[in-house]
Short mmCIF file of C-alpha atoms in Angstrom, two decimals:
data_model
loop_
_atom_site.label_atom_id
_atom_site.label_comp_id
_atom_site.label_asym_id
_atom_site.label_seq_id
_atom_site.Cartn_x
_atom_site.Cartn_y
_atom_site.Cartn_z
CA UNK L 1083 83.93 92.21 77.04
CA UNK L 1084 87.07 92.79 79.18
CA UNK L 1085 87.49 96.53 79.32
CA UNK L 1086 90.73 97.18 78.28
CA UNK L 1087 91.40 94.66 76.49
CA UNK L 1088 94.63 94.94 74.41
CA UNK L 1089 96.42 94.98 77.39
CA UNK L 1090 95.62 90.63 78.13
CA UNK L 1091 96.66 89.59 74.57
CA UNK L 1092 100.51 88.86 73.43
CA UNK L 1093 102.07 90.08 72.22
CA UNK L 1094 104.84 90.64 69.75
CA UNK L 1095 106.97 91.83 72.34
CA UNK L 1096 107.12 88.45 73.67
CA UNK L 1097 110.28 88.23 71.75
CA UNK L 1098 112.32 90.95 71.66
CA UNK L 1099 114.95 90.46 73.79
CA UNK L 1100 118.60 92.46 74.49
CA UNK L 1101 121.58 92.29 72.06
CA UNK L 1102 125.20 93.07 72.22
CA UNK L 1103 126.07 95.57 69.00
CA UNK L 1104 129.62 95.39 67.36
CA UNK L 1105 130.51 96.63 64.32
CA UNK L 1106 129.18 94.37 61.24
CA UNK L 1107 125.47 95.00 63.29
CA UNK L 1108 122.89 96.32 60.76
CA UNK L 1109 119.68 97.75 61.72
CA UNK L 1110 116.89 94.61 61.11
CA UNK L 1111 113.35 96.54 58.81
CA UNK L 1112 111.51 93.76 59.00
CA UNK L 1113 111.07 92.29 62.88
CA UNK L 1114 110.93 94.14 65.60
CA UNK L 1115 114.12 94.95 67.83
CA UNK L 1116 115.72 96.55 70.28
CA UNK L 1117 117.78 97.96 67.22
CA UNK L 1118 114.80 99.64 65.50
CA UNK L 1119 110.99 99.33 67.44
CA UNK L 1120 111.58 101.51 70.67
CA UNK L 1121 111.10 105.40 68.12
CA UNK L 1122 106.88 106.03 67.97
CA UNK L 1123 104.09 106.91 71.22
CA UNK L 1124 103.21 103.15 69.22
CA UNK L 1125 106.17 101.70 70.07
CA UNK L 1126 106.05 102.50 73.74
CA UNK L 1127 101.97 101.44 73.65
CA UNK L 1128 102.38 98.61 72.40
CA UNK L 1129 105.84 97.99 74.94
CA UNK L 1130 103.56 98.31 78.35
CA UNK L 1131 100.48 96.70 76.32
CA UNK L 1132 103.07 93.77 77.73
CA UNK L 1133 104.54 95.67 80.68
CA UNK L 1134 100.72 95.29 81.78
CA UNK L 1135 100.12 91.90 80.65
CA UNK L 1136 104.07 90.49 82.72
CA UNK L 1137 101.64 91.39 85.95
CA UNK L 1138 98.82 90.00 84.21
CA UNK L 1139 101.11 86.61 84.47
CA UNK L 1140 102.87 86.44 87.66
CA UNK L 1141 100.53 84.48 88.54
CA UNK L 1142 99.42 81.45 85.78
CA UNK L 1143 102.38 79.20 86.95
CA UNK L 1144 103.70 78.97 90.63
CA UNK L 1145 102.03 79.58 93.75
CA UNK L 1146 100.06 82.70 93.39
CA UNK L 1147 100.43 85.72 95.95
CA UNK L 1148 97.00 85.55 96.88
CA UNK L 1149 96.97 81.23 97.41
CA UNK L 1150 100.83 82.03 99.57
CA UNK L 1151 99.21 84.46 101.43
CA UNK L 1152 95.62 83.11 102.32
CA UNK L 1153 97.16 79.73 103.06
CA UNK L 1154 100.44 81.16 105.11
CA UNK L 1155 97.95 83.16 107.41
CA UNK L 1156 95.03 81.69 109.98
CA UNK L 1157 92.72 81.68 107.56
CA UNK L 1158 92.65 78.50 105.42
CA UNK L 1159 95.02 75.56 105.62
CA UNK L 1160 96.87 73.59 102.26
CA UNK L 1161 94.79 71.30 102.03
CA UNK L 1162 94.77 70.10 97.88
CA UNK L 1163 94.02 66.21 97.17
CA UNK L 1164 94.39 63.50 99.56
CA UNK L 1165 96.60 61.67 97.87
CA UNK L 1166 98.67 64.66 96.80
CA UNK L 1167 102.58 66.01 96.98
CA UNK L 1168 102.12 67.71 100.58
CA UNK L 1169 104.08 71.37 99.56
CA UNK L 1170 100.63 73.18 100.26
CA UNK L 1171 101.79 71.41 104.25
CA UNK L 1172 105.22 71.96 104.24
CA UNK L 1173 103.91 76.06 103.19
CA UNK L 1174 101.40 75.95 105.52
CA UNK L 1175 102.85 74.93 107.82
CA UNK L 1176 106.61 76.85 107.34
CA UNK L 1177 108.43 73.98 107.58
CA UNK L 1178 110.56 71.82 104.16
CA UNK L 1179 110.29 68.34 106.56
CA UNK L 1180 106.73 67.99 105.09
CA UNK L 1181 108.31 67.16 101.44
CA UNK L 1182 111.92 68.16 101.65
CA UNK L 1183 111.74 67.30 97.90
CA UNK L 1184 110.03 70.00 97.27
CA UNK L 1185 112.87 73.29 96.66
CA UNK L 1186 111.64 75.03 93.75
CA UNK L 1187 107.52 75.20 94.92
CA UNK L 1188 108.43 78.83 93.90
CA UNK L 1189 110.36 78.15 91.63
CA UNK L 1190 107.84 78.91 88.23
CA UNK L 1191 106.73 82.30 91.04
CA UNK L 1192 110.66 83.94 90.88
CA UNK L 1193 111.05 83.74 86.83
CA UNK L 1194 107.15 85.24 86.04
CA UNK L 1195 107.93 88.16 88.31
CA UNK L 1196 111.74 88.64 87.16
CA UNK L 1197 110.04 88.31 83.13
CA UNK L 1198 107.61 91.07 84.71
CA UNK L 1199 110.11 92.86 85.70
CA UNK L 1200 112.33 93.07 82.87
CA UNK L 1201 109.61 94.40 80.85
CA UNK L 1202 109.07 97.48 82.45
CA UNK L 1203 113.36 97.57 82.51
CA UNK L 1204 113.33 97.15 78.83
CA UNK L 1205 110.17 100.28 78.37
CA UNK L 1206 111.76 102.59 81.37
CA UNK L 1207 115.50 102.05 79.76
CA UNK L 1208 114.16 103.04 75.92
CA UNK L 1209 111.36 106.09 77.21
CA UNK L 1210 114.01 109.02 76.47
CA UNK L 1211 114.75 107.02 72.93
CA UNK L 1212 110.33 107.46 71.74
CA UNK L 1213 109.88 110.65 69.59
CA UNK L 1214 107.26 112.28 72.21
CA UNK L 1215 107.05 114.81 69.41
CA UNK L 1216 107.65 117.74 72.53
CA UNK L 1217 104.85 115.49 74.25
CA UNK L 1218 106.18 115.09 77.92
CA UNK L 1219 103.60 115.10 80.34
CA UNK L 1220 103.02 111.80 77.06
CA UNK L 1221 106.17 109.87 78.31
CA UNK L 1222 105.91 110.85 82.53
CA UNK L 1223 102.66 109.13 81.87
CA UNK L 1224 104.30 105.94 80.93
CA UNK L 1225 106.62 105.94 83.00
CA UNK L 1226 104.43 106.36 85.86
CA UNK L 1227 102.52 103.42 84.65
CA UNK L 1228 105.47 101.12 83.90
CA UNK L 1229 107.02 102.42 87.04
CA UNK L 1230 103.69 101.32 89.51
CA UNK L 1231 103.40 97.66 88.24
CA UNK L 1232 107.57 97.91 88.38
CA UNK L 1233 106.77 98.36 92.53
CA UNK L 1234 103.98 96.71 92.74
CA UNK L 1235 106.29 92.93 91.85
CA UNK L 1236 109.58 94.03 93.91
CA UNK L 1237 106.44 94.41 97.08
CA UNK L 1238 105.08 91.35 96.21
CA UNK L 1239 108.68 89.57 96.48
CA UNK L 1240 110.38 91.76 99.04
CA UNK L 1241 107.44 89.99 101.32
CA UNK L 1242 107.98 86.80 99.92
CA UNK L 1243 111.39 86.56 99.83
CA UNK L 1244 112.82 88.93 102.06
CA UNK L 1245 115.83 89.93 100.38
CA UNK L 1246 115.72 90.12 96.40
CA UNK L 1247 118.52 90.62 93.74
CA UNK L 1248 117.16 94.48 92.89
CA UNK L 1249 117.26 95.01 89.23
CA UNK L 1250 116.62 98.12 87.35
CA UNK L 1251 117.97 97.57 84.28
CA UNK L 1252 117.45 95.21 81.01
CA UNK L 1253 121.24 93.07 82.78
CA UNK L 1254 122.67 89.72 82.57
CA UNK L 1255 124.84 89.32 85.03
CA UNK L 1256 124.47 87.61 88.13
CA UNK L 1257 122.84 89.96 90.66
CA UNK L 1258 123.37 88.94 94.48
CA UNK L 1259 120.22 89.85 97.11
CA UNK L 1260 119.57 94.20 97.41
CA UNK L 1261 119.34 95.08 101.03
CA UNK L 1262 115.19 95.26 101.90
CA UNK L 1263 115.77 99.15 102.63
CA UNK L 1264 117.45 99.45 98.81
CA UNK L 1265 114.49 97.10 97.61
CA UNK L 1266 111.81 99.12 100.12
CA UNK L 1267 113.38 102.57 98.18
CA UNK L 1268 112.93 101.80 94.59
CA UNK L 1269 109.21 100.73 96.02
CA UNK L 1270 109.06 104.12 97.63
CA UNK L 1271 110.48 106.26 94.73
CA UNK L 1272 108.33 104.19 91.78
CA UNK L 1273 105.34 104.77 93.34
CA UNK L 1274 105.20 108.23 94.28
CA UNK L 1275 106.30 109.22 91.35
CA UNK L 1276 103.14 107.66 89.77
CA UNK L 1277 101.92 109.21 91.89
CA UNK L 1278 102.93 112.46 90.70
CA UNK L 1279 102.69 112.10 87.06
CA UNK L 1280 99.33 110.38 87.08
CA UNK L 1281 95.98 112.38 86.11
CA UNK L 1282 93.50 113.58 89.20
CA UNK L 1283 91.12 112.08 87.49
CA UNK L 1284 88.27 110.58 90.04
CA UNK L 1285 86.09 107.24 89.56
CA UNK L 1286 83.11 108.22 87.85
CA UNK L 1287 84.76 110.04 85.57
CA UNK L 1288 87.73 108.34 83.82
CA UNK L 1289 86.44 106.24 80.96
CA UNK L 1290 85.45 103.21 80.96
CA UNK L 1291 88.09 101.70 78.40
CA UNK L 1292 90.77 102.41 80.61
CA UNK L 1293 89.57 101.04 83.52
CA UNK L 1294 91.98 98.19 84.18
CA UNK L 1295 95.02 100.99 83.88
CA UNK L 1296 97.23 102.69 86.91
CA UNK L 1297 95.65 105.62 88.49
CA UNK L 1298 96.80 107.88 90.83
CA UNK L 1299 94.81 106.55 93.58
CA UNK L 1300 96.34 103.25 93.42
CA UNK L 1301 99.69 104.42 93.62
CA UNK L 1302 99.10 106.20 96.72
CA UNK L 1303 96.46 103.88 98.27
CA UNK L 1304 99.74 101.46 97.21
CA UNK L 1305 102.12 103.54 99.40
CA UNK L 1306 99.56 103.73 102.64
CA UNK L 1307 99.68 99.57 102.24
CA UNK L 1308 103.83 99.33 101.70
CA UNK L 1309 104.24 102.65 104.57
CA UNK L 1310 102.36 100.28 107.24
CA UNK L 1311 103.76 97.02 106.38
CA UNK L 1312 107.27 98.11 106.22
CA UNK L 1313 107.28 100.30 109.81
CA UNK L 1314 105.32 97.31 110.71
CA UNK L 1315 107.57 94.53 110.18
CA UNK L 1316 110.77 96.33 110.24
CA UNK L 1317 110.29 98.59 113.04
CA UNK L 1318 111.11 101.39 111.49
CA UNK L 1319 109.59 104.99 112.26
CA UNK L 1320 108.35 105.86 108.58
CA UNK L 1321 109.48 104.56 105.16
CA UNK L 1322 112.90 104.73 103.73
CA UNK L 1323 112.95 108.13 105.33
CA UNK L 1324 111.07 108.90 102.23
CA UNK L 1325 107.68 109.15 103.44
CA UNK L 1326 106.55 109.53 107.23
CA UNK L 1327 103.73 108.94 108.56
CA UNK L 1328 101.41 112.02 108.10
CA UNK L 1329 102.27 112.13 104.36
CA UNK L 1330 101.18 108.46 103.97
CA UNK L 1331 98.17 109.40 105.58
CA UNK L 1332 97.64 112.38 103.56
CA UNK L 1333 98.31 110.36 100.66
CA UNK L 1334 95.27 107.97 101.31
CA UNK L 1335 93.23 111.14 101.78
CA UNK L 1336 93.98 112.36 99.39
CA UNK L 1337 92.06 108.82 97.68
CA UNK L 1338 89.02 109.08 99.69
CA UNK L 1339 88.46 113.18 99.11
CA UNK L 1340 89.05 112.95 95.02
CA UNK L 1341 89.66 109.45 94.70
CA UNK L 1342 85.70 109.93 93.28
CA UNK L 1343 85.29 106.32 95.61
CA UNK L 1344 82.77 104.77 97.59
CA UNK L 1345 81.38 101.55 99.35
CA UNK L 1346 79.46 99.09 97.20
CA UNK L 1347 76.08 99.10 98.89
CA UNK L 1348 75.73 95.73 99.63
CA UNK L 1349 79.13 93.57 100.41
CA UNK L 1350 77.92 90.32 98.71
CA UNK L 1351 77.30 91.94 95.38
CA UNK L 1352 81.24 92.31 95.24
CA UNK L 1353 81.47 88.49 94.77
CA UNK L 1354 80.01 86.84 91.73
CA UNK L 1355 79.55 83.34 93.96
CA UNK L 1356 78.26 85.39 96.58
CA UNK L 1357 75.91 87.71 94.74
CA UNK L 1358 74.20 85.70 91.80
CA UNK L 1359 71.72 87.80 90.10
CA UNK L 1360 72.85 91.39 91.44
CA UNK L 1361 76.71 91.74 91.30
CA UNK L 1362 78.33 94.76 90.85
CA UNK L 1363 80.73 94.39 88.43
CA UNK L 1364 83.76 94.78 87.77
CA UNK L 1365 85.24 97.81 88.35
CA UNK L 1366 82.88 98.69 90.15
CA UNK L 1367 82.70 102.26 92.54
CA UNK L 1368 85.28 99.85 95.67
CA UNK L 1369 88.16 98.53 93.11
CA UNK L 1370 91.34 100.65 92.86
CA UNK L 1371 92.79 98.44 91.00
CA UNK L 1372 93.10 95.30 90.03
CA UNK L 1373 94.82 92.66 88.28
CA UNK L 1374 92.40 91.77 84.77
CA UNK L 1375 91.49 88.40 83.58
CA UNK L 1376 89.26 87.53 80.69
CA UNK L 1377 88.91 83.96 79.98
CA UNK L 1378 91.14 83.48 75.83
CA UNK L 1379 93.52 81.37 76.95
CA UNK L 1380 95.01 78.83 75.20
CA UNK L 1381 97.02 75.94 74.95
CA UNK L 1382 100.03 77.10 73.66
CA UNK L 1383 101.07 79.83 75.91
CA UNK L 1384 98.24 82.68 75.63
CA UNK L 1385 98.15 83.52 79.50
CA UNK L 1386 95.11 85.83 79.74
CA UNK L 1387 92.69 84.04 82.97
CA UNK L 1388 92.91 83.61 86.65
CA UNK L 1389 94.65 80.43 86.61
CA UNK L 1390 95.64 80.97 90.48
CA UNK L 1391 91.59 81.03 91.26
CA UNK L 1392 90.70 76.93 89.92
CA UNK L 1393 92.59 76.03 92.89
CA UNK L 1394 90.05 77.78 95.62
CA UNK L 1395 87.92 75.00 93.98
CA UNK L 1396 85.04 72.63 95.73
CA UNK L 1397 86.96 69.66 94.87
CA UNK L 1398 86.24 68.16 91.66
CA UNK L 1399 83.04 68.87 91.89
CA UNK L 1400 81.05 70.96 90.96
CA UNK L 1401 77.34 72.13 93.06
CA UNK L 1402 75.42 75.02 91.40
CA UNK L 1403 76.63 77.87 91.65
CA UNK L 1404 80.14 76.68 92.26
CA UNK L 1405 82.37 75.18 89.74
CA UNK L 1406 84.75 72.96 90.76
CA UNK L 1407 88.28 73.16 91.66
CA UNK L 1408 91.43 71.28 93.26
CA UNK L 1409 90.16 72.23 97.52
CA UNK L 1410 92.94 74.58 98.74
CA UNK L 1411 92.53 76.01 101.35
CA UNK L 1412 89.74 75.01 102.41
CA UNK L 1413 89.32 77.71 105.35
CA UNK L 1414 90.37 77.09 108.90
CA UNK L 1415 87.31 77.13 111.31
CA UNK L 1416 88.43 79.17 113.60
CA UNK L 1417 87.47 81.90 110.62
CA UNK L 1418 83.84 81.02 110.05
CA UNK L 1419 83.09 81.82 113.33
CA UNK L 1420 84.68 85.34 114.42
CA UNK L 1421 82.46 86.41 112.13
CA UNK L 1422 79.39 87.40 114.26
CA UNK L 1423 76.20 85.26 112.67
CA UNK L 1424 74.37 88.70 111.41
CA UNK L 1425 77.67 89.84 109.96
CA UNK L 1426 76.55 89.78 106.68
CA UNK L 1427 80.15 88.79 105.25
CA UNK L 1428 80.80 86.37 106.80
CA UNK L 1429 78.46 83.98 104.01
CA UNK L 1430 79.59 86.21 101.18
CA UNK L 1431 82.75 84.84 101.66
CA UNK L 1432 82.65 81.44 102.87
CA UNK L 1433 81.02 79.04 101.44
CA UNK L 1434 79.49 76.51 104.36
CA UNK L 1435 79.55 73.23 102.92
CA UNK L 1436 76.54 71.89 105.74
CA UNK L 1437 74.64 75.23 106.03
CA UNK L 1438 74.17 75.69 102.28
CA UNK L 1439 73.43 71.95 101.86
CA UNK L 1440 75.19 71.34 99.75
CA UNK L 1441 76.55 67.05 98.77
CA UNK L 1442 80.11 67.65 97.96
CA UNK L 1443 81.02 63.73 98.35
CA UNK L 1444 84.46 63.79 96.73
CA UNK L 1445 85.56 63.90 101.37
CA UNK L 1446 87.61 60.55 100.57
CA UNK L 1447 89.67 62.50 97.90
CA UNK L 1448 90.06 65.65 99.58
CA UNK L 1449 93.05 66.79 102.38
CA UNK L 1450 92.51 68.89 105.42
CA UNK L 1451 88.52 69.16 105.07
CA UNK L 1452 86.68 71.07 107.17
CA UNK L 1453 83.50 71.99 105.64
CA UNK L 1454 84.11 74.99 104.82
CA UNK L 1455 85.96 76.93 101.70
CA UNK L 1456 86.74 79.99 100.28
CA UNK L 1457 83.41 82.13 98.11
CA UNK L 1458 85.40 85.51 97.71
CA UNK L 1459 87.30 84.12 94.50
CA UNK L 1460 86.28 80.24 93.04
CA UNK L 1461 84.91 78.96 90.03
CA UNK L 1462 81.49 79.04 88.68
CA UNK L 1463 78.85 76.84 87.68
CA UNK L 1464 75.61 76.25 85.51
CA UNK L 1465 72.45 74.53 87.05
CA UNK L 1466 73.78 72.04 84.77
CA UNK L 1467 77.28 72.10 86.32
CA UNK L 1468 78.95 73.63 83.22
CA UNK L 1469 82.31 75.72 84.16
CA UNK L 1470 81.28 79.37 83.39
CA UNK L 1471 84.27 79.59 82.14
CA UNK L 1472 84.17 76.80 78.96
CA UNK L 1473 80.36 78.13 78.65
CA UNK L 1474 81.59 81.94 78.17
CA UNK L 1475 83.49 79.79 75.07
CA UNK L 1476 87.19 79.47 77.54
CA UNK L 1477 89.06 76.61 76.37
CA UNK L 1478 88.84 75.32 80.44
CA UNK L 1479 88.07 75.27 83.33
CA UNK L 1480 91.79 75.16 84.18
CA UNK L 1481 93.67 77.98 82.34
CA UNK L 1482 89.76 80.12 81.74
CA UNK L 1483 88.93 81.75 84.89
CA UNK L 1484 87.72 84.84 84.22
CA UNK L 1485 87.52 86.73 87.46
CA UNK L 1486 89.85 89.99 88.47
CA UNK L 1487 91.54 90.13 91.78
CA UNK L 1488 90.80 93.30 93.04
CA UNK L 1489 93.76 94.02 95.09
CA UNK L 1490 92.79 97.21 96.21
CA UNK L 1491 89.43 98.25 97.59
CA UNK L 1492 88.18 101.61 98.11
CA UNK L 1493 86.87 99.86 102.04
CA UNK L 1494 90.57 98.93 102.60
CA UNK L 1495 91.71 102.65 102.07
CA UNK L 1496 89.66 103.84 104.65
CA UNK L 1497 90.43 101.09 106.98
CA UNK L 1498 94.41 102.40 106.94
CA UNK L 1499 93.20 106.26 106.81
CA UNK L 1500 91.80 104.81 109.93
CA UNK L 1501 95.17 103.19 111.65
CA UNK L 1502 97.08 106.56 110.22
CA UNK L 1503 95.15 108.21 113.23
CA UNK L 1504 92.58 110.80 110.33
CA UNK L 1505 90.55 112.49 111.84
CA UNK L 1506 88.04 110.71 110.92
CA UNK L 1507 89.54 107.44 111.85
CA UNK L 1508 85.67 107.33 113.72
CA UNK L 1509 83.75 107.45 110.40
CA UNK L 1510 85.62 105.52 108.01
CA UNK L 1511 85.43 102.36 110.60
CA UNK L 1512 82.34 102.76 111.32
CA UNK L 1513 81.45 103.08 107.08
CA UNK L 1514 83.10 99.47 106.61
CA UNK L 1515 81.16 98.38 110.47
CA UNK L 1516 77.64 99.62 109.42
CA UNK L 1517 77.70 98.38 105.14
CA UNK L 1518 78.68 94.76 107.21
CA UNK L 1519 76.08 94.80 109.95
CA UNK L 1520 73.53 96.66 109.01
CA UNK L 1521 70.82 97.20 112.08
CA UNK L 1522 72.65 95.44 114.24
CA UNK L 1523 75.87 97.71 113.66
CA UNK L 1524 77.00 98.85 117.05
CA UNK L 1525 79.82 101.86 117.16
CA UNK L 1526 83.34 100.28 118.93
CA UNK L 1527 85.98 102.64 119.60
CA UNK L 1528 88.29 102.63 116.61
CA UNK L 1529 91.54 102.17 118.69
CA UNK L 1530 94.35 99.53 116.57
CA UNK L 1531 93.13 95.90 117.95
CA UNK L 1532 89.66 96.94 116.28
CA UNK L 1533 91.12 97.55 113.04
CA UNK L 1534 92.83 95.40 113.05
CA UNK L 1535 90.26 92.84 113.83
CA UNK L 1536 87.43 94.54 111.52
CA UNK L 1537 90.73 93.94 108.87
CA UNK L 1538 90.49 90.13 109.02
CA UNK L 1539 86.55 90.04 108.29
CA UNK L 1540 86.16 92.43 106.04
CA UNK L 1541 89.33 91.10 103.78
CA UNK L 1542 89.31 87.84 104.31
CA UNK L 1543 90.55 85.42 102.47
CA UNK L 1544 91.80 88.38 99.07
CA UNK L 1545 95.29 88.12 100.52
CA UNK L 1546 95.79 90.74 102.96
CA UNK L 1547 95.46 88.65 106.59
CA UNK L 1548 99.06 87.05 106.79
CA UNK L 1549 100.55 89.95 105.86
CA UNK L 1550 98.90 92.27 108.38
CA UNK L 1551 100.09 89.77 111.18
CA UNK L 1552 103.60 90.14 110.07
CA UNK L 1553 103.83 94.39 110.33
CA UNK L 1554 102.24 93.85 114.25
CA UNK L 1555 105.46 91.47 114.64
CA UNK L 1556 106.50 88.43 114.17
CA UNK L 1557 106.08 86.70 117.64
CA UNK L 1558 101.87 88.14 117.54
CA UNK L 1559 102.10 86.59 114.39
CA UNK L 1560 103.43 83.52 114.93
CA UNK L 1561 100.39 82.99 118.15
CA UNK L 1562 98.18 83.62 115.04
CA UNK L 1563 99.15 80.76 113.00
CA UNK L 1564 100.04 79.07 115.74
CA UNK L 1565 97.56 75.91 115.90
CA UNK L 1566 97.07 71.74 116.76
CA UNK L 1567 94.02 71.16 115.40
CA UNK L 1568 91.54 68.47 114.00
CA UNK L 1569 90.69 68.23 109.86
CA UNK L 1570 89.83 65.62 108.45
CA UNK L 1571 92.09 63.41 105.59
CA UNK L 1572 90.64 61.18 103.20
CA UNK L 1573 87.40 61.49 106.05
CA UNK L 1574 90.10 60.43 108.06
CA UNK L 1575 90.28 62.78 111.58
CA UNK L 1576 93.24 63.60 111.76
CA UNK L 1577 95.76 66.23 113.75
CA UNK L 1578 97.03 69.32 112.07
CA UNK L 1579 99.56 71.13 114.02
CA UNK L 1580 101.42 74.32 112.75
CA UNK L 1581 104.17 75.40 115.29
CA UNK L 1582 105.00 79.13 115.98
CA UNK L 1583 108.92 78.26 116.34
CA UNK L 1584 108.52 77.14 112.45
CA UNK L 1585 107.14 80.78 111.96
CA UNK L 1586 109.79 82.32 114.42
CA UNK L 1587 113.22 80.16 112.65
CA UNK L 1588 111.71 81.27 108.86
CA UNK L 1589 110.86 85.29 109.56
CA UNK L 1590 107.31 84.54 108.06
CA UNK L 1591 109.38 84.07 104.64
CA UNK L 1592 108.45 81.45 101.97
CA UNK L 1593 111.72 79.53 100.16
CA UNK L 1594 113.69 80.66 97.52
CA UNK L 1595 113.79 78.50 94.49
CA UNK L 1596 117.18 76.58 94.54
CA UNK L 1597 117.36 76.50 90.95
CA UNK L 1598 118.56 80.25 91.46
CA UNK L 1599 120.56 79.42 94.36
CA UNK L 1600 122.15 76.54 91.90
CA UNK L 1601 121.85 78.52 88.72
CA UNK L 1602 123.44 82.00 90.51
CA UNK L 1603 126.30 79.48 91.52
CA UNK L 1604 125.53 80.20 95.37
CA UNK L 1605 125.88 83.96 94.57
CA UNK L 1606 121.95 84.08 96.78
CA UNK L 1607 121.35 82.75 99.42
CA UNK L 1608 118.81 80.16 101.38
CA UNK L 1609 115.93 81.92 104.06
CA UNK L 1610 116.53 80.80 107.13
CA UNK L 1611 114.84 78.29 108.56
CA UNK L 1612 114.14 76.21 105.18
#
């Protein structure tokens, strides 16, 4: 049973809409409306359920952020079925001519992010109307958690699309795109407020029933990530003048010193498919923040599941312990080869069809087959080939995957602190590597190049590598991503080419949905290269 089950239920708030008053309006006393709802702490709690639900749903349609991040990096190819459209190749190769009709590839994603932000803004705009009974601290906690979720969404969006409309209050206005600095200012202010107003409760003291909620440590860790990306991608000395390098490091050091987190002893035990009977479970001591999922989705709009993970599954075939999926994001062999053979992270992160002696029979239905696919986030099946999600009671393996997405791991906090120049940088760096290499560990100097390589191995296929490349400079990212290699399309050797010039032309950004541009009457402007 998931903790914080209430955060993944669809609530009556989904039907709440803003309305304009006139002199004929009267208060509706039989149903929840904006007029009569935000009155009590219990109302605020229900509204916050809706905010968490909004975050959970942002990847329930369109192209999920972890999927896009992995495919656009040098970790994986678009792949999917050999007869499918070429939208994933368009994204993978940064080339709109690969699938010119896919003008709304990210359309659902755009809409779902703004729905989540709308819910957050609705609650934030009504907090002062709630009768808190003098309990100002509770009010601030609600605000802090909600502002974190808003910041989390905007950070995804500003990285994907570059310039996005900045909406901080419920509105029906046709809002133009904001300067990226203005978006980052909101993100920074929201996260600083969350860090300052959430309790410093260590992981070991946190009640299990609250796992999945935003914490002080999640806000501080995300501030470190935002600082590193913003200062790198935009070549700035600090985070919009609001967080210096020293302050960003102090946030991370606070997580390390006081958060109560630690590294799980064996890397493979972090991932269900890599450990089977030894999986340490969700909400373990390495999880700083995760987006929660469960198997109770249905076909009637209840979306609680990890809908995007099925894309990573082996193409239309269950091979114990791996469940079937759509064959997307086939791993680039150069990632497999980047690991030392004795690095425990290689086999824990990647499924090798050959090395695991898997009888894959659908190669003729597979595009961009490489022999490798993602293990960290893959559907699972029992020995009879039955989906574990369905076996638990889920409606379908397609919508009932239940593995949480661990957005921030403690290992990331250690490596970010090392990168920012902690006095303990060598220890933090060594701790991560010792777990991975065991008896084969040999100390390397802690420097930028070694840290970036370690991040590549530690966070393979977790949706982090692409942004690590971009924050080193667009030319560095383009050089790493570009290549001409051979893959198998339907079992036939085919040349796969990704041009560095395309990555540079787009600045690493994705296509703004053309439907949104049309609906805005061209107030929104398309990104370069798209």
